[in-house]
Amino acid sequence: MAKFFEIVLFVVFLTPTAHAYAPTWQYLPLPRLLTYEQVTNLVYETADRYGANKGEMLKTVECESPKLKIDGVIMYDTQGQSNQKYKNGNREESFGLSQIHLPAHPDITKQQAQDPHWSLDWMANEFAEGRASKWSCYQLLGYKNSSNGSI
């Protein structure tokens, strides 16, 4: 009987949700603004789960993510939109810590892109599968697609 309840608990509470690319679990919500230490911990934990290169992933997030300076402290905006503008003056439609470009991924919602847990899960999966070059900062930093989990 105890084994039955373990199985039910797993199915109910740990069943992946949403997107086919990156299963995501139910997490406690995070504040909109995160410190560098909080972002680093989230990226490292997520990269480790997927076997992604956590050093490359962190540097890409650092480069891509919108930041604010509050009382001299750099804060990462988990829901921020890219500051890049097209020639027509419109802002690029990339959002969140992972700066997911929504027009290129119509199956991803803005809410998912702005959820730090969900977006980092998706990003780590993309890195682990050798698809990190879709991030412009990954390319600017001179990285080549790898799925090595080392820093």
Rosetta silent file (secondary structure, phi, psi, omega in degrees, C-alpha in Angstrom):
SEQUENCE: MAKFFEIVLFVVFLTPTAHAYAPTWQYLPLPRLLTYEQVTNLVYETADRYGANKGEMLKTVECESPKLKIDGVIMYDTQGQSNQKYKNGNREESFGLSQIHLPAHPDITKQQAQDPHWSLDWMANEFAEGRASKWSCYQLLGYKNSSNGSI
SCORE:     score description
SCORE:     0.000 S_00000001
   1 L     0.000  -38.776  179.040    0.000    0.000    0.000 S_00000001
   2 H   -63.149  -38.509  179.624    2.868    2.388    0.794 S_00000001
   3 H   -63.605  -38.335  177.951    4.369    1.789   -2.663 S_00000001
   4 H   -58.374  -45.854 -179.334    1.013    2.709   -4.234 S_00000001
   5 H   -67.491  -34.273  175.396    1.030    6.081   -2.453 S_00000001
   6 H   -61.029  -44.191 -179.221    4.650    6.712   -3.529 S_00000001
   7 H   -65.259  -45.113  179.268    3.635    6.155   -7.144 S_00000001
   8 H   -61.565  -44.628  178.641    0.562    8.366   -6.820 S_00000001
   9 H   -60.718  -41.917  178.571    2.622   11.125   -5.189 S_00000001
  10 H   -61.661  -48.107 -177.296    5.203   10.929   -7.985 S_00000001
  11 H   -64.208  -42.225 -176.314    2.572   11.089  -10.704 S_00000001
  12 H   -73.785  -43.636 -170.947    0.640   13.920   -9.077 S_00000001
  13 H  -101.383  -20.605 -175.989    3.507   16.129   -7.889 S_00000001
  14 L  -118.857   14.366  177.964    6.474   15.375  -10.114 S_00000001
  15 L   -73.186  129.687  178.481    4.911   14.868  -13.483 S_00000001
  16 L   -58.438  150.755  179.830    6.519   17.141  -16.086 S_00000001
  17 E  -125.753  162.641  169.079    4.315   19.906  -17.420 S_00000001
  18 L    69.316 -121.571 -162.716    4.059   22.063  -20.509 S_00000001
  19 L   -69.983  139.960 -178.963    6.651   22.044  -23.255 S_00000001
  20 L   -69.080  -29.048 -178.023    7.910   18.882  -24.988 S_00000001
  21 L   -68.903  -43.036 -171.941   11.513   20.152  -25.214 S_00000001
  22 L  -135.921  102.140  175.744   12.123   20.705  -21.521 S_00000001
  23 L   -60.952  141.369  178.497   10.164   19.023  -18.800 S_00000001
  24 E  -131.735  145.193 -177.834    9.730   21.346  -15.897 S_00000001
  25 L   -99.040  169.689  178.325    8.646   20.578  -12.368 S_00000001
  26 L   -79.327  117.638 -178.950    6.449   22.617  -10.095 S_00000001
  27 L  -113.784  161.521  170.743    8.681   25.145   -8.328 S_00000001
  28 L   -71.804  142.819  179.734    8.035   27.850   -5.805 S_00000001
  29 L   -64.349  149.706  177.661    7.732   31.210   -7.554 S_00000001
  30 L  -107.607  157.373  174.301   10.768   33.481   -7.573 S_00000001
  31 L   -66.406  160.840 -179.020   10.846   37.263   -7.279 S_00000001
  32 L   -64.271  -38.812 -178.502   11.073   39.186  -10.541 S_00000001
  33 E  -103.920  131.763 -179.840   14.562   40.508   -9.738 S_00000001
  34 E  -124.103  148.473  175.823   17.386   38.123   -8.828 S_00000001
  35 E   -78.074  166.609  176.541   20.949   38.732   -7.673 S_00000001
  36 H   -57.425  -42.098 -179.894   23.953   37.377   -9.542 S_00000001
  37 H   -62.255  -43.155  178.666   24.378   34.721   -6.836 S_00000001
  38 H   -63.369  -43.273  179.642   20.761   33.591   -7.197 S_00000001
  39 H   -64.206  -44.944  179.559   21.073   33.420  -10.991 S_00000001
  40 H   -58.130  -47.238  179.678   24.361   31.517  -10.741 S_00000001
  41 H   -60.963  -44.422  178.990   22.850   28.960   -8.356 S_00000001
  42 H   -62.050  -46.029 -178.876   19.787   28.486  -10.571 S_00000001
  43 H   -63.375  -46.958 -177.949   21.855   28.089  -13.738 S_00000001
  44 H   -62.699  -45.125  179.310   24.305   25.649  -12.131 S_00000001
  45 H   -61.749  -43.593 -177.769   21.554   23.496  -10.580 S_00000001
  46 H   -69.476  -45.458  179.318   19.603   23.404  -13.833 S_00000001
  47 H   -60.079  -41.499  178.671   22.638   22.734  -16.040 S_00000001
  48 H   -60.805  -39.830  179.855   23.704   19.880  -13.746 S_00000001
  49 H   -62.229  -33.828 -176.102   20.265   18.231  -14.060 S_00000001
  50 H   -99.602   -7.337 -176.883   20.541   18.215  -17.857 S_00000001
  51 L    74.420   26.758  179.515   24.281   17.622  -18.202 S_00000001
  52 L   -87.553  160.419  178.274   24.734   20.999  -19.904 S_00000001
  53 L   -74.490  106.005 -172.601   27.924   23.054  -19.732 S_00000001
  54 H   -71.125  -30.853  177.492   27.154   25.266  -16.747 S_00000001
  55 H   -66.456  -47.225  178.798   29.986   27.725  -17.340 S_00000001
  56 H   -65.962  -38.336  179.932   28.944   28.419  -20.926 S_00000001
  57 H   -65.840  -43.362  179.609   25.298   28.546  -19.929 S_00000001
  58 H   -63.753  -45.748  179.847   25.967   31.053  -17.130 S_00000001
  59 H   -62.170  -36.323  177.963   28.069   33.316  -19.356 S_00000001
  60 H   -66.821  -43.952  177.613   25.326   33.200  -22.008 S_00000001
  61 H   -62.636  -43.088  178.885   22.663   34.124  -19.437 S_00000001
  62 H   -57.519  -42.082 -177.790   24.876   36.937  -18.110 S_00000001
  63 H   -73.192  -41.734 -172.543   25.230   38.333  -21.627 S_00000001
  64 H   -79.549  -38.063 -166.937   21.609   37.839  -22.741 S_00000001
  65 L   -72.787  139.854  173.610   19.586   38.772  -19.656 S_00000001
  66 L   -66.635  139.954 -178.558   18.179   42.239  -18.980 S_00000001
  67 E  -130.105  153.503  174.964   19.718   43.809  -15.878 S_00000001
  68 E  -128.237  149.817  174.870   18.926   46.729  -13.604 S_00000001
  69 E  -107.499  117.086 -178.156   21.205   48.502  -11.160 S_00000001
  70 E  -123.694  118.918 -177.962   19.491   49.076   -7.818 S_00000001
  71 L    51.294   40.420  177.405   21.439   50.719   -4.986 S_00000001
  72 L    80.343    1.726 -178.465   24.674   49.782   -6.724 S_00000001
  73 E  -109.650  130.443  177.011   23.698   46.118   -7.053 S_00000001
  74 E   -76.663  127.091  178.620   23.157   44.475  -10.435 S_00000001
  75 E  -120.251  138.812  178.249   19.821   42.627  -10.494 S_00000001
  76 E   -91.647  129.927 -179.240   18.672   40.268  -13.235 S_00000001
  77 E   -91.407  106.647 -175.178   15.142   40.857  -14.523 S_00000001
  78 L   -68.804  -16.920 -177.826   13.569   37.416  -14.957 S_00000001
  79 L  -113.019    3.991 -173.223   10.696   38.820  -17.021 S_00000001
  80 L   -65.718  153.687  177.001   12.564   41.430  -19.028 S_00000001
  81 E   -99.520  149.560  177.433   12.354   41.944  -22.758 S_00000001
  82 L   -54.781  146.083  175.372   15.397   42.263  -24.986 S_00000001
  83 L   -89.016   -6.017  179.850   16.713   45.774  -25.532 S_00000001
  84 L   -67.098  137.700  178.802   17.632   44.939  -29.129 S_00000001
  85 E  -119.498  144.407  174.344   15.654   46.867  -31.724 S_00000001
  86 L   -79.102  169.519  179.523   14.927   46.045  -35.322 S_00000001
  87 L   -58.753  -29.142 -179.640   15.483   48.593  -38.083 S_00000001
  88 L   -80.336   -0.048  177.479   11.773   49.472  -37.917 S_00000001
  89 L    94.041  -12.029  178.552   12.214   50.489  -34.247 S_00000001
  90 L   -74.199  145.411  177.463   10.318   47.550  -32.733 S_00000001
  91 E   -78.294  145.336  175.712   11.981   45.691  -29.889 S_00000001
  92 L   -59.901  141.724 -177.940   13.031   42.094  -30.381 S_00000001
  93 L   -93.406   61.937  175.083   10.484   39.684  -28.869 S_00000001
  94 E  -116.629  137.598 -170.813   12.873   37.793  -26.600 S_00000001
  95 E  -135.821  153.425  169.815   12.007   37.448  -22.914 S_00000001
  96 L    82.077 -177.093  179.537   13.279   36.293  -19.540 S_00000001
  97 L   -57.682  -38.650 -177.340   16.611   35.089  -18.183 S_00000001
  98 L   -87.279   -5.513 -179.321   17.084   32.835  -21.200 S_00000001
  99 L    47.738   58.218  178.383   15.901   35.484  -23.676 S_00000001
 100 E   -74.837  125.055 -178.299   13.736   33.030  -25.615 S_00000001
 101 E   -83.625  102.433 -172.235   12.852   34.541  -28.998 S_00000001
 102 H   -61.001  -40.230  178.556    9.111   33.878  -29.202 S_00000001
 103 H   -60.270  -28.719  178.872    8.637   34.287  -32.988 S_00000001
 104 H   -82.129  -13.986 -177.543   11.190   31.497  -33.509 S_00000001
 105 L  -135.746   72.185 -174.596    9.433   29.264  -30.959 S_00000001
 106 L   -64.324  -15.068  178.475    5.668   29.720  -31.376 S_00000001
 107 L   -84.492   -3.015  177.502    4.966   26.754  -29.097 S_00000001
 108 L  -104.005  131.946 -179.494    6.520   28.628  -26.146 S_00000001
 109 L   -87.969  161.260  175.670    4.379   31.194  -24.364 S_00000001
 110 H   -61.014  -38.600  179.215    5.558   34.536  -23.020 S_00000001
 111 H   -61.617  -41.824  178.033    4.648   33.303  -19.536 S_00000001
 112 H   -65.545  -43.883 -179.551    6.943   30.279  -19.949 S_00000001
 113 H   -62.161  -31.572 -178.083    9.786   32.440  -21.286 S_00000001
 114 L   -89.923   -2.760  176.643    9.436   34.762  -18.279 S_00000001
 115 L   -89.803  113.413 -174.408    9.399   31.921  -15.754 S_00000001
 116 H   -59.453  -38.937  178.777   13.046   31.525  -14.655 S_00000001
 117 H   -64.835  -50.310 -176.597   12.670   27.834  -13.778 S_00000001
 118 H   -62.959  -47.970 -175.446   10.894   26.923  -16.995 S_00000001
 119 H   -66.763  -36.623  177.453   13.136   28.982  -19.270 S_00000001
 120 H   -71.540  -33.838  173.052   16.357   27.711  -17.692 S_00000001
 121 H   -59.040  -48.340 -178.379   15.084   24.112  -17.962 S_00000001
 122 H   -62.881  -44.336 -179.728   14.425   24.699  -21.640 S_00000001
 123 H   -62.618  -45.503 -179.672   17.779   26.418  -22.138 S_00000001
 124 H   -62.128  -38.544  177.178   19.707   23.657  -20.341 S_00000001
 125 H   -63.776  -43.608  178.658   17.985   21.050  -22.490 S_00000001
 126 H   -62.414  -42.746  177.762   18.923   22.984  -25.638 S_00000001
 127 H   -62.600  -46.980 -177.701   22.552   23.269  -24.448 S_00000001
 128 H   -63.513  -30.208 -179.106   22.720   19.563  -23.556 S_00000001
 129 L   -88.636    5.489  176.985   21.317   18.640  -26.984 S_00000001
 130 L    80.792   23.662 -178.796   23.956   20.732  -28.790 S_00000001
 131 L  -114.103   31.457 -177.318   21.629   23.584  -29.788 S_00000001
 132 H   -73.677  -19.576 -175.818   23.232   26.404  -27.781 S_00000001
 133 H   -69.499   -5.556  175.811   24.255   28.337  -30.880 S_00000001
 134 H   -69.441  -18.280  176.848   20.687   29.681  -31.214 S_00000001
 135 L   -87.716  124.629 -177.857   21.670   32.256  -28.548 S_00000001
 136 H   -61.629  -36.688  179.172   23.520   35.169  -30.133 S_00000001
 137 H   -66.443  -33.118  176.193   25.604   35.713  -26.984 S_00000001
 138 H   -59.046  -43.335  178.913   26.745   32.085  -27.098 S_00000001
 139 H   -70.118  -43.708  179.780   28.124   32.799  -30.548 S_00000001
 140 H   -60.700  -32.749  179.637   29.550   36.219  -29.552 S_00000001
 141 L   -76.797   -6.501  176.097   31.401   34.587  -26.662 S_00000001
 142 L    83.226   15.733  179.512   33.104   32.287  -29.177 S_00000001
 143 L   -78.074  155.225  172.633   31.676   29.026  -27.877 S_00000001
 144 L  -115.372  145.408 -178.984   31.090   26.001  -30.079 S_00000001
 145 L   -52.241  126.588  174.891   28.155   23.670  -29.429 S_00000001
 146 L  -145.956  159.660  175.854   29.067   21.140  -26.773 S_00000001
 147 L  -121.283   23.218  178.975   27.169   19.011  -24.317 S_00000001
 148 L   -78.396  126.544 -176.651   30.021   18.679  -21.823 S_00000001
 149 L   -77.779    4.339 -178.906   28.799   19.426  -18.303 S_00000001
 150 L   -80.165  165.234  178.570   32.114   20.899  -17.174 S_00000001
 151 L   -79.835    0.000    0.000   32.751   24.575  -16.559 S_00000001
